[in-house]
Coordinates of C-alpha atoms in Angstrom, one line a residue:
Chain A
M1 CA -39.9 -116.8 23.2
I2 CA -43.2 -118.6 23.3
K3 CA -43.8 -117.0 26.7
I4 CA -43.5 -113.5 25.4
K5 CA -45.8 -114.3 22.5
R6 CA -48.5 -115.6 24.8
R7 CA -48.1 -112.6 27.0
E8 CA -48.5 -110.2 24.1
K9 CA -51.6 -112.0 23.0
R10 CA -53.2 -111.6 26.4
R11 CA -52.3 -108.0 26.4
F12 CA -53.6 -106.9 23.0
K13 CA -56.0 -109.5 21.6
D14 CA -58.4 -110.9 24.1
G15 CA -59.6 -107.5 25.4
H16 CA -59.1 -108.4 29.1
V17 CA -56.2 -106.0 29.4
T18 CA -56.4 -102.8 27.3
R19 CA -53.8 -101.2 25.2
S20 CA -52.4 -99.0 27.9
G21 CA -52.0 -102.0 30.2
L22 CA -54.9 -101.4 32.5
N23 CA -57.4 -104.0 33.6
K24 CA -60.7 -103.1 32.0
S25 CA -63.0 -103.7 35.0
V26 CA -60.6 -101.7 37.2
T27 CA -60.8 -98.8 34.7
Y28 CA -64.6 -98.9 34.5
F29 CA -64.9 -98.9 38.3
F30 CA -62.6 -96.0 38.9
V31 CA -64.0 -94.0 36.0
A32 CA -67.5 -94.5 37.3
I33 CA -66.6 -93.3 40.8
L34 CA -64.7 -90.3 39.4
C35 CA -67.6 -89.3 37.2
A36 CA -70.1 -89.5 40.0
F37 CA -67.9 -87.3 42.2
M38 CA -67.3 -84.8 39.4
L39 CA -71.0 -84.6 38.5
L40 CA -72.5 -84.6 42.0
P41 CA -72.4 -80.8 42.6
G42 CA -73.7 -80.0 39.1
V43 CA -76.5 -82.6 39.2
Y44 CA -77.5 -81.5 42.8
V45 CA -77.7 -77.9 41.8
I46 CA -79.7 -78.5 38.6
G47 CA -82.1 -80.5 40.8
N48 CA -82.3 -77.7 43.2
S49 CA -83.1 -75.2 40.5
L50 CA -86.1 -77.2 39.4
K51 CA -87.6 -77.8 42.9
P52 CA -90.5 -75.9 44.3
V53 CA -89.8 -74.4 47.7
D54 CA -91.4 -77.1 49.8
E55 CA -89.3 -79.7 48.2
L56 CA -86.0 -77.9 48.7
F57 CA -86.2 -78.5 52.5
K58 CA -87.6 -81.9 52.5
F59 CA -86.0 -84.6 54.6
P60 CA -84.3 -86.7 53.3
P61 CA -83.3 -84.6 50.4
T62 CA -84.0 -85.7 46.8
I63 CA -81.7 -85.3 43.9
V64 CA -84.3 -85.6 41.2
P65 CA -87.2 -83.2 41.8
Q66 CA -90.6 -84.8 42.1
N67 CA -92.6 -81.9 40.9
P68 CA -90.2 -80.0 38.6
T69 CA -91.1 -76.3 38.2
I70 CA -89.4 -73.4 36.4
Q71 CA -90.6 -71.1 39.1
N72 CA -87.0 -70.4 40.3
F73 CA -85.9 -69.3 36.9
R74 CA -88.9 -67.0 36.6
L75 CA -88.1 -65.6 40.0
M76 CA -84.4 -65.1 39.0
L77 CA -85.5 -63.0 36.0
N78 CA -87.8 -61.0 38.2
L79 CA -85.0 -60.3 40.6
L80 CA -82.7 -59.3 37.8
S81 CA -85.2 -56.8 36.5
E82 CA -85.7 -55.3 40.0
T83 CA -82.0 -54.5 40.3
N84 CA -81.1 -50.8 39.7
M85 CA -79.8 -51.7 36.3
S86 CA -81.6 -53.5 33.5
F87 CA -80.8 -57.0 32.8
F88 CA -79.5 -56.0 29.3
R89 CA -76.8 -53.8 30.7
Y90 CA -75.3 -56.8 32.6
F91 CA -75.7 -58.9 29.5
F92 CA -74.1 -56.3 27.3
N93 CA -71.2 -55.8 29.8
T94 CA -70.6 -59.6 29.8
V95 CA -70.7 -60.0 26.0
F96 CA -68.7 -56.8 25.4
I97 CA -65.9 -57.7 27.8
T98 CA -65.6 -61.3 26.7
A99 CA -65.6 -60.3 23.0
V100 CA -63.0 -57.5 23.5
V101 CA -60.7 -59.7 25.7
A102 CA -60.9 -62.7 23.4
A103 CA -60.4 -60.8 20.2
A104 CA -57.5 -58.7 21.5
Q105 CA -55.9 -61.7 23.1
I106 CA -56.1 -63.7 19.9
I107 CA -54.6 -61.0 17.8
M108 CA -51.9 -60.0 20.3
A109 CA -51.0 -63.5 21.4
S110 CA -50.7 -64.8 17.8
M111 CA -48.7 -61.8 16.6
T112 CA -46.3 -62.1 19.5
A113 CA -46.1 -65.9 19.0
Y114 CA -45.4 -65.4 15.3
S115 CA -42.7 -62.9 15.9
L116 CA -41.0 -64.9 18.6
S117 CA -41.1 -68.3 16.9
K118 CA -41.0 -67.5 13.2
I119 CA -39.0 -64.3 12.8
P120 CA -36.9 -64.3 16.0
Y121 CA -34.7 -61.3 16.9
P122 CA -31.8 -61.2 19.3
G123 CA -33.2 -61.7 22.8
S124 CA -36.5 -63.1 21.7
N125 CA -35.7 -66.5 23.2
A126 CA -34.9 -64.9 26.5
I127 CA -38.2 -63.0 26.4
F128 CA -40.0 -66.3 25.9
Q129 CA -38.2 -67.9 28.8
V130 CA -39.3 -65.0 31.1
I131 CA -42.9 -65.4 30.0
V132 CA -42.8 -69.1 30.6
Y133 CA -41.5 -68.5 34.1
S134 CA -44.1 -65.9 34.7
M135 CA -46.8 -68.5 34.1
M136 CA -46.1 -69.8 37.6
I137 CA -47.0 -66.4 39.0
N138 CA -50.6 -66.4 40.0
S139 CA -52.3 -63.1 39.7
S140 CA -52.8 -63.0 43.5
V141 CA -49.1 -62.8 44.0
A142 CA -48.8 -59.4 42.5
S143 CA -52.2 -58.2 43.5
V144 CA -51.0 -55.3 45.6
P145 CA -48.8 -53.6 43.1
T146 CA -51.3 -54.4 40.3
F147 CA -54.0 -52.6 42.3
I148 CA -51.7 -49.6 42.8
I149 CA -50.9 -49.5 39.1
F150 CA -54.5 -49.7 38.2
S151 CA -55.4 -46.9 40.5
K152 CA -52.6 -44.7 39.3
L153 CA -53.7 -45.3 35.7
G154 CA -57.2 -44.4 36.8
I155 CA -58.7 -47.5 35.3
I156 CA -60.4 -48.9 38.3
D157 CA -64.1 -48.8 37.8
T158 CA -63.9 -48.5 34.1
Y159 CA -64.2 -51.0 31.3
W160 CA -60.4 -50.9 30.9
G161 CA -60.0 -52.2 34.4
M162 CA -62.1 -55.2 33.5
I163 CA -60.5 -55.8 30.1
V164 CA -56.8 -55.2 30.8
P165 CA -56.1 -58.1 33.2
G166 CA -57.6 -60.5 30.7
L167 CA -55.3 -59.2 28.0
V168 CA -52.1 -60.2 29.7
S169 CA -52.9 -63.9 29.5
T170 CA -49.6 -65.6 29.5
M171 CA -51.2 -69.0 29.3
G172 CA -53.1 -68.0 26.2
F173 CA -49.9 -66.7 24.6
Y174 CA -48.0 -69.8 25.6
L175 CA -50.6 -72.2 24.1
M176 CA -50.6 -70.1 20.9
K177 CA -46.8 -70.2 20.5
Q178 CA -46.6 -73.9 21.1
F179 CA -49.4 -74.5 18.7
M180 CA -47.7 -72.3 16.1
E181 CA -44.4 -74.2 16.4
T182 CA -46.0 -77.5 15.5
N183 CA -48.7 -76.5 13.1
V184 CA -47.4 -73.7 11.0
P185 CA -44.7 -75.1 8.7
N186 CA -41.8 -72.8 7.9
E187 CA -41.9 -73.9 4.2
L188 CA -45.2 -72.3 3.8
L189 CA -43.9 -69.0 5.1
E190 CA -40.8 -69.2 2.9
A191 CA -43.0 -69.7 -0.1
G192 CA -45.0 -66.6 0.8
R193 CA -41.8 -64.6 1.2
I194 CA -40.5 -65.7 -2.1
D195 CA -43.7 -64.6 -3.7
G196 CA -42.9 -61.2 -2.3
A197 CA -45.7 -61.0 0.3
A198 CA -45.2 -58.6 3.2
E199 CA -45.0 -60.0 6.7
L200 CA -48.3 -58.5 7.6
S201 CA -50.1 -60.2 4.8
I202 CA -48.3 -63.5 5.3
F203 CA -49.5 -63.3 8.9
F204 CA -53.1 -62.6 8.2
K205 CA -53.5 -64.7 5.0
I206 CA -51.4 -67.7 5.8
V207 CA -50.7 -67.9 9.5
M208 CA -53.9 -66.8 11.1
P209 CA -56.2 -69.3 9.3
L210 CA -53.9 -72.2 10.5
L211 CA -54.3 -71.1 14.1
K212 CA -58.0 -71.5 14.3
P213 CA -58.0 -74.3 16.9
A214 CA -55.9 -72.1 19.1
W215 CA -58.3 -69.2 18.6
Y216 CA -61.1 -71.3 20.0
T217 CA -59.0 -72.3 22.9
L218 CA -58.3 -68.7 23.9
I219 CA -62.0 -67.9 23.6
I220 CA -62.9 -70.8 25.9
L221 CA -60.2 -69.7 28.4
S222 CA -61.5 -66.2 28.5
I223 CA -65.1 -67.2 28.8
Q224 CA -64.2 -69.6 31.6
N225 CA -62.2 -66.8 33.3
L226 CA -65.0 -64.3 33.1
W227 CA -67.9 -66.6 34.1
G228 CA -66.0 -68.0 37.0
R229 CA -65.3 -64.5 38.4
T230 CA -67.8 -63.0 40.7
S231 CA -65.8 -59.9 41.8
S232 CA -63.5 -57.6 39.9
N233 CA -62.1 -54.2 39.5
A234 CA -65.6 -52.7 39.0
Y235 CA -67.3 -51.3 42.0
R236 CA -70.0 -49.3 40.3
E237 CA -73.0 -51.2 39.2
V238 CA -72.9 -50.0 35.6
F239 CA -69.8 -52.0 34.9
K240 CA -70.8 -55.3 36.5
T241 CA -71.3 -58.4 34.6
L242 CA -74.0 -61.0 34.6
P243 CA -72.0 -63.5 36.7
E244 CA -71.6 -60.8 39.3
A245 CA -75.2 -59.8 39.2
L246 CA -76.2 -63.5 39.5
S247 CA -73.9 -64.0 42.5
Q248 CA -75.5 -61.0 44.1
I249 CA -79.0 -62.1 43.8
S250 CA -78.2 -65.7 44.9
T251 CA -76.8 -64.6 48.2
G252 CA -80.1 -63.9 49.9
G253 CA -80.3 -66.5 52.7
L254 CA -82.4 -69.6 52.8
E255 CA -85.4 -68.3 50.9
R256 CA -83.1 -67.8 47.9
T257 CA -81.9 -71.4 47.8
G258 CA -84.0 -72.2 44.7
V259 CA -83.1 -69.0 42.9
A260 CA -79.4 -69.5 43.7
G261 CA -79.7 -72.9 42.0
A262 CA -81.2 -71.3 39.0
C263 CA -78.4 -68.7 38.9
A264 CA -75.8 -71.4 39.2
V265 CA -77.3 -73.3 36.3
V266 CA -77.2 -70.3 34.1
M267 CA -73.6 -69.6 35.1
M268 CA -72.6 -73.2 34.5
A269 CA -74.4 -73.5 31.2
V270 CA -72.5 -70.9 29.3
P271 CA -68.9 -72.1 29.6
L272 CA -70.0 -75.8 29.4
I273 CA -71.9 -75.2 26.1
C274 CA -68.9 -73.3 24.7
F275 CA -66.6 -76.2 25.6
I276 CA -68.9 -78.8 24.1
V277 CA -68.9 -76.9 20.8
M278 CA -65.2 -76.3 20.8
Q279 CA -63.8 -79.3 22.6
S280 CA -61.9 -80.9 19.7
N281 CA -60.2 -77.6 18.9
M282 CA -59.1 -77.3 22.4
L283 CA -57.6 -80.7 22.5
D284 CA -55.8 -80.0 19.2
T285 CA -54.3 -77.0 20.8
M286 CA -53.4 -78.8 24.0
S287 CA -51.5 -81.5 22.2
S288 CA -48.7 -79.1 21.7
S289 CA -48.8 -77.6 25.2
G290 CA -45.9 -79.6 26.7
L291 CA -43.2 -77.7 28.4
K292 CA -39.5 -78.7 28.2
G293 CA -38.0 -78.9 31.7
Chain B
M1 CA -20.6 -47.8 17.7
S2 CA -22.7 -50.0 19.9
S3 CA -25.7 -47.7 19.7
N4 CA -25.3 -47.8 15.9
K5 CA -25.3 -51.5 16.1
F6 CA -28.5 -51.4 18.2
I7 CA -30.2 -49.1 15.8
S8 CA -29.3 -51.2 12.7
G9 CA -30.3 -54.3 14.7
F10 CA -33.7 -52.7 15.4
K11 CA -34.1 -51.8 11.7
K12 CA -33.3 -55.2 10.6
H13 CA -35.9 -56.8 13.0
R14 CA -38.3 -53.9 12.9
V15 CA -41.3 -55.9 11.7
S16 CA -40.8 -58.7 14.2
I17 CA -40.3 -56.3 17.1
L18 CA -43.4 -54.3 16.2
F19 CA -45.4 -57.6 16.0
S20 CA -44.6 -58.5 19.5
A21 CA -44.6 -55.0 21.0
P22 CA -48.3 -54.7 22.1
F23 CA -48.3 -57.9 24.1
L24 CA -44.8 -57.4 25.5
I25 CA -45.6 -53.8 26.7
L26 CA -48.7 -55.0 28.5
F27 CA -46.8 -57.9 29.9
F28 CA -44.1 -55.6 31.2
V29 CA -46.5 -53.1 32.8
F30 CA -48.9 -55.6 34.3
M31 CA -46.6 -58.5 35.1
V32 CA -42.9 -57.6 35.3
I33 CA -43.4 -54.2 37.1
P34 CA -45.9 -55.6 39.7
V35 CA -43.6 -58.4 40.6
A36 CA -40.5 -56.2 40.9
A37 CA -42.6 -53.6 42.8
A38 CA -43.7 -56.2 45.3
L39 CA -40.1 -57.0 46.0
V40 CA -39.3 -53.3 46.6
L41 CA -42.5 -52.5 48.5
S42 CA -42.0 -55.4 50.9
L43 CA -39.0 -53.4 52.3
T44 CA -41.1 -50.3 52.9
Q45 CA -44.0 -49.0 54.9
Y46 CA -46.7 -47.9 52.5
D47 CA -50.4 -47.1 52.8
M48 CA -51.1 -45.5 49.3
Y49 CA -51.7 -42.0 50.8
Q50 CA -48.2 -41.2 51.9
A51 CA -45.0 -41.9 50.0
P52 CA -43.4 -45.3 50.9
K53 CA -41.0 -45.2 53.8
W54 CA -37.9 -47.5 53.8
V55 CA -38.0 -49.9 56.7
G56 CA -35.5 -52.6 55.5
L57 CA -36.4 -56.1 56.7
D58 CA -38.7 -54.9 59.4
N59 CA -41.9 -56.2 57.7
Y60 CA -40.4 -59.6 57.4
L61 CA -39.2 -59.6 60.9
F62 CA -42.6 -58.5 62.1
L63 CA -44.3 -61.3 60.2
F64 CA -42.0 -64.1 61.1
L65 CA -41.5 -63.2 64.7
K66 CA -44.6 -61.3 65.9
D67 CA -47.5 -62.4 63.7
E68 CA -48.6 -65.9 64.9
I69 CA -51.3 -66.0 62.3
F70 CA -48.8 -65.5 59.6
I71 CA -46.9 -68.5 60.8
K72 CA -50.1 -70.5 60.8
C73 CA -51.0 -69.4 57.3
L74 CA -47.5 -70.1 56.1
K75 CA -47.8 -73.6 57.5
N76 CA -51.2 -74.1 56.1
S77 CA -50.3 -72.9 52.6
L78 CA -47.1 -75.0 52.6
V79 CA -48.8 -78.2 53.7
F80 CA -51.7 -77.6 51.3
G81 CA -49.3 -77.0 48.4
I82 CA -47.3 -80.1 49.3
V83 CA -50.4 -82.2 49.3
Y84 CA -52.4 -80.5 46.5
A85 CA -49.8 -80.1 43.8
P86 CA -48.5 -83.7 43.6
A87 CA -52.0 -85.1 44.1
S88 CA -53.5 -82.9 41.4
I89 CA -50.7 -83.9 38.9
V90 CA -51.3 -87.6 39.7
I91 CA -55.1 -87.2 39.3
C92 CA -54.7 -85.4 36.0
L93 CA -52.4 -88.0 34.7
I94 CA -54.4 -91.0 35.9
G95 CA -57.7 -89.5 34.8
A96 CA -56.3 -89.0 31.3
W97 CA -54.8 -92.5 31.4
F98 CA -58.1 -94.0 32.2
I99 CA -59.9 -92.0 29.5
S100 CA -57.3 -93.1 26.9
D101 CA -58.7 -96.6 26.8
F102 CA -62.2 -95.6 25.6
G103 CA -63.4 -95.0 22.1
P104 CA -63.5 -91.5 20.7
K105 CA -67.1 -90.7 21.6
T106 CA -66.9 -91.9 25.2
R107 CA -63.6 -90.2 25.5
A108 CA -65.1 -86.9 24.5
I109 CA -67.9 -87.3 27.1
L110 CA -65.5 -88.3 29.9
T111 CA -63.1 -85.4 29.1
F112 CA -66.1 -83.1 29.3
I113 CA -67.2 -84.5 32.7
F114 CA -63.8 -84.3 34.2
Y115 CA -63.0 -80.9 32.9
A116 CA -66.5 -79.5 33.8
P117 CA -65.6 -78.4 37.4
T118 CA -62.7 -76.3 36.1
L119 CA -64.9 -74.8 33.4
T120 CA -67.4 -73.7 36.0
G121 CA -64.8 -72.4 38.5
G122 CA -67.2 -70.3 40.4
M123 CA -69.3 -73.3 41.3
A124 CA -67.3 -74.4 44.2
A125 CA -70.0 -72.7 46.3
I126 CA -72.3 -75.6 45.6
W127 CA -70.1 -77.6 48.0
Q128 CA -71.2 -75.2 50.7
L129 CA -74.8 -76.5 50.3
I130 CA -73.6 -80.1 50.3
F131 CA -71.6 -79.7 53.5
S132 CA -74.1 -77.3 55.1
G133 CA -74.1 -77.7 58.9
D134 CA -77.9 -78.1 59.5
S135 CA -79.8 -81.3 58.9
Y136 CA -81.0 -80.0 55.5
G137 CA -77.4 -80.1 54.3
F138 CA -77.1 -82.8 51.7
L139 CA -74.3 -84.8 53.4
N140 CA -75.8 -84.4 56.8
S141 CA -79.3 -85.5 55.8
I142 CA -78.0 -88.6 53.9
L143 CA -75.8 -89.6 56.8
L144 CA -78.6 -89.0 59.3
K145 CA -80.9 -91.1 57.2
I146 CA -78.6 -94.1 57.1
N147 CA -77.8 -93.6 60.8
V148 CA -74.1 -93.0 60.4
I149 CA -74.3 -89.9 62.5
S150 CA -76.9 -89.1 65.2
S151 CA -76.8 -85.3 65.0
P152 CA -75.9 -82.9 62.2
Q153 CA -72.2 -82.3 61.9
Q154 CA -70.7 -78.8 61.4
W155 CA -68.6 -79.9 58.4
L156 CA -67.4 -76.4 57.5
T157 CA -66.7 -75.0 61.0
N158 CA -65.4 -78.0 62.9
P159 CA -61.6 -78.0 62.7
K160 CA -61.7 -81.8 62.7
Y161 CA -63.2 -82.0 59.2
M162 CA -62.0 -78.8 57.5
W163 CA -58.7 -79.9 56.1
T164 CA -60.1 -83.1 54.6
I165 CA -63.0 -81.3 53.0
W166 CA -60.8 -78.5 51.8
I167 CA -58.5 -80.9 50.0
I168 CA -61.3 -83.0 48.6
V169 CA -63.1 -79.9 47.2
S170 CA -59.9 -78.5 45.8
L171 CA -59.0 -81.7 44.1
W172 CA -62.5 -81.8 42.6
G173 CA -61.6 -78.8 40.6
C174 CA -58.0 -79.7 39.8
M175 CA -58.5 -81.2 36.4
G176 CA -57.8 -78.1 34.3
T177 CA -55.6 -77.3 31.3
G178 CA -53.0 -79.8 32.6
F179 CA -55.5 -82.6 32.4
L180 CA -56.4 -81.6 28.8
S181 CA -52.7 -81.6 28.0
F182 CA -52.4 -85.2 29.2
V183 CA -55.6 -86.2 27.4
A184 CA -54.1 -84.8 24.2
A185 CA -50.8 -86.4 24.8
F186 CA -52.3 -89.9 25.4
R187 CA -54.4 -89.4 22.2
G188 CA -51.3 -88.8 20.1
R189 CA -48.9 -91.2 21.7
D190 CA -47.2 -94.0 20.0
V191 CA -48.8 -97.3 21.1
S192 CA -46.0 -99.4 19.5
L193 CA -43.7 -98.3 22.3
Y194 CA -45.8 -100.5 24.7
E195 CA -45.4 -103.5 22.5
A196 CA -41.7 -102.9 22.3
G197 CA -41.6 -102.4 26.1
A198 CA -43.3 -105.8 26.6
M199 CA -40.7 -107.4 24.4
D200 CA -37.9 -105.7 26.4
G201 CA -39.2 -107.4 29.5
I202 CA -41.4 -104.9 31.2
R203 CA -43.5 -107.0 33.6
S204 CA -45.8 -104.9 35.7
R205 CA -48.0 -102.0 34.9
L206 CA -46.1 -99.9 37.4
Q207 CA -42.9 -100.5 35.4
E208 CA -44.7 -99.7 32.3
L209 CA -45.9 -96.4 33.8
W210 CA -42.4 -95.5 35.1
Y211 CA -40.3 -96.6 32.0
I212 CA -42.7 -95.8 29.1
T213 CA -45.6 -93.6 30.0
L214 CA -44.0 -91.0 32.3
P215 CA -40.9 -90.4 30.1
I216 CA -43.3 -89.7 27.2
M217 CA -45.3 -87.3 29.4
K218 CA -42.4 -85.3 30.7
P219 CA -43.3 -82.0 28.9
Q220 CA -47.0 -82.4 30.0
L221 CA -45.9 -83.1 33.6
M222 CA -43.8 -79.9 33.6
F223 CA -46.7 -77.9 32.2
T224 CA -49.2 -79.3 34.8
A225 CA -46.7 -78.8 37.6
L226 CA -46.3 -75.1 36.7
T227 CA -50.0 -74.4 37.1
S228 CA -50.8 -76.7 40.0
I229 CA -47.9 -75.7 42.1
S230 CA -48.9 -72.0 41.8
A231 CA -52.5 -72.9 42.5
G232 CA -51.6 -74.9 45.6
F233 CA -49.5 -72.1 47.2
T234 CA -52.0 -69.4 46.4
A235 CA -55.1 -71.3 47.3
S236 CA -57.7 -69.7 49.5
S237 CA -60.5 -71.4 51.5
V238 CA -63.3 -68.9 51.7
M239 CA -66.0 -71.6 51.8
F240 CA -65.0 -72.1 55.5
G241 CA -65.7 -68.5 56.2
N242 CA -63.1 -65.7 56.4
P243 CA -61.4 -66.2 58.8
S244 CA -62.2 -69.9 59.4
T245 CA -62.6 -71.3 62.9
N246 CA -59.3 -70.8 64.8
Y247 CA -57.7 -69.9 61.5
T248 CA -57.5 -73.6 60.8
V249 CA -57.5 -73.2 57.0
H250 CA -56.5 -69.6 56.7
T251 CA -54.0 -69.2 53.9
L252 CA -51.3 -66.8 52.8
V253 CA -53.5 -65.2 50.2
M254 CA -56.3 -64.6 52.6
H255 CA -54.0 -63.2 55.3
M256 CA -52.4 -61.0 52.6
T257 CA -55.9 -59.6 51.9
D258 CA -56.2 -58.8 55.6
Y259 CA -53.2 -56.6 55.3
S260 CA -53.8 -55.0 51.9
G261 CA -57.5 -54.6 52.1
T262 CA -58.5 -54.2 55.7
R263 CA -55.3 -52.7 57.3
L264 CA -53.9 -50.9 54.3
E265 CA -50.4 -52.0 55.1
L266 CA -49.3 -52.6 51.6
G267 CA -45.6 -53.0 52.5
V268 CA -46.4 -56.0 54.8
A269 CA -48.8 -57.4 52.2
S270 CA -46.1 -57.3 49.6
C271 CA -43.9 -59.6 51.8
F272 CA -46.5 -62.3 51.1
S273 CA -46.0 -61.9 47.4
V274 CA -42.2 -62.5 47.9
V275 CA -42.8 -65.5 50.2
M276 CA -45.2 -67.1 47.7
F277 CA -42.9 -66.4 44.8
V278 CA -40.0 -68.1 46.6
L279 CA -42.2 -71.1 47.4
M280 CA -43.4 -71.4 43.8
Y281 CA -39.9 -71.0 42.3
G282 CA -38.3 -73.4 44.7
S283 CA -41.0 -76.1 44.1
N284 CA -40.7 -75.7 40.4
E285 CA -37.0 -76.2 40.5
L286 CA -37.5 -79.2 42.8
F287 CA -40.0 -80.7 40.4
K288 CA -37.5 -80.2 37.5
K289 CA -34.9 -82.2 39.5
F290 CA -37.5 -84.9 40.1
L291 CA -38.4 -85.1 36.4
G292 CA -34.8 -85.6 35.5
K293 CA -34.9 -88.9 37.5
V294 CA -38.1 -90.2 35.9
G295 CA -37.7 -93.3 33.9
Q296 CA -34.2 -94.1 35.1

């Protein structure tokens, strides 16, 4: 009995061993190494983007630039303005596609989630199971038939071709449904129904506001998806996005190393900033993401 | 009679069905049909210009018996999936476990740092600079400076290094939504279970992990497995060039693109979809079996 008590004390009071039973110094050590590994490419590329040309090819290489310059960013803007399309078209495409995808996804995913989990109909559970199974199907698996369908529908090289694949985000739907199950109490809906509200107004007035954290999560996922993508169903320049334009101007051989760095920094910055702003919402959403086996 | 029942059933659930219709229609057209179509197309010869011609299992026989590169790709993707999926699940779990010990502010920063590689998915290209084969390459110049190597190494084209680098770079970007799911689960978990566990005679941390932490995390484990298994089997390795030296790290997805894009043999390319689907489905079922044993 005494032994157990002493053990407990060591575990939880003196701070040597933390609550989850890990030794603190071991934790710090591994976390430090992991952080360094995770940050290395990012820090390296930010350094590159600020280096003047002569410093980029210095031996041994430096991580922190000695004479930081914004020359590379200026050059990047010049190159962007020299492309056959104005910078603003790329910018518009990017914002337009992200906005449409995110908005449509939020509305469709939450309506479907609401119908499947709060007003189920015969077969709705089976449908949900099929969707969960489909989450393991990576888009590359069905890429050939998908391409055929796209070309038969005539939406390759249109905005639709860029938007539609983002709309069928099973991950977004899944997160939305799980979040709804734990965060939208049935009593609230019942109260609304007793008051005689129509389903549509219950959905928009009661359910949607409660789903805000999940909205932000879907927004982050679609931004992440779009900014990480450097090729797509668009072959004509007018439909290309900023990430695609940036990846084009950054593949220009050695002399573009600095510009490539600048482009990479811009491409990293957008999703990272969005995540920083919305992180707590995303974690709230993820706390109900578990999947029963 | 039965059609009457169907109609009255539809009327009764009209609102609900209409709510889910837009998403389900898109899901059907762009998910269910493509997968089913891949299955059918894999049994045909099809080039998009002429109607598909039924060839039975010929495509599969060709791939498995005649195409040596396919066998190599199958082996590569299989080995990669077997290494990557479990490793990434473990890394996500351990990363979240480590983070759970810190205060809220530090935890937020660490979560951000660990998740950043996934957020910036397109950034894997930076590794190309780091492993660049000339002496200006980051790794080469550092190793040259401290005299570990005497001449620049071709990290990305020498088959000796490619597999190691491929796995390291892939695992760098493996902490995605699964990781966040673990972070959230650790945040909301019941700490008193650990005190109770200590009373019940749990001695080592390993026991604690097996008997307390993992059983709590089962739903998150399943969720992470779903995504990392599919990522593992559909990985590609374009940073080593396409194709890489001796096809050392050529994968199923990359070889599929050879057939669909370059040779326009869509029937053969569809076989790849079926093979990958079987791999993913099988591994998920295996993982479910494993999860059943956790904590016992």
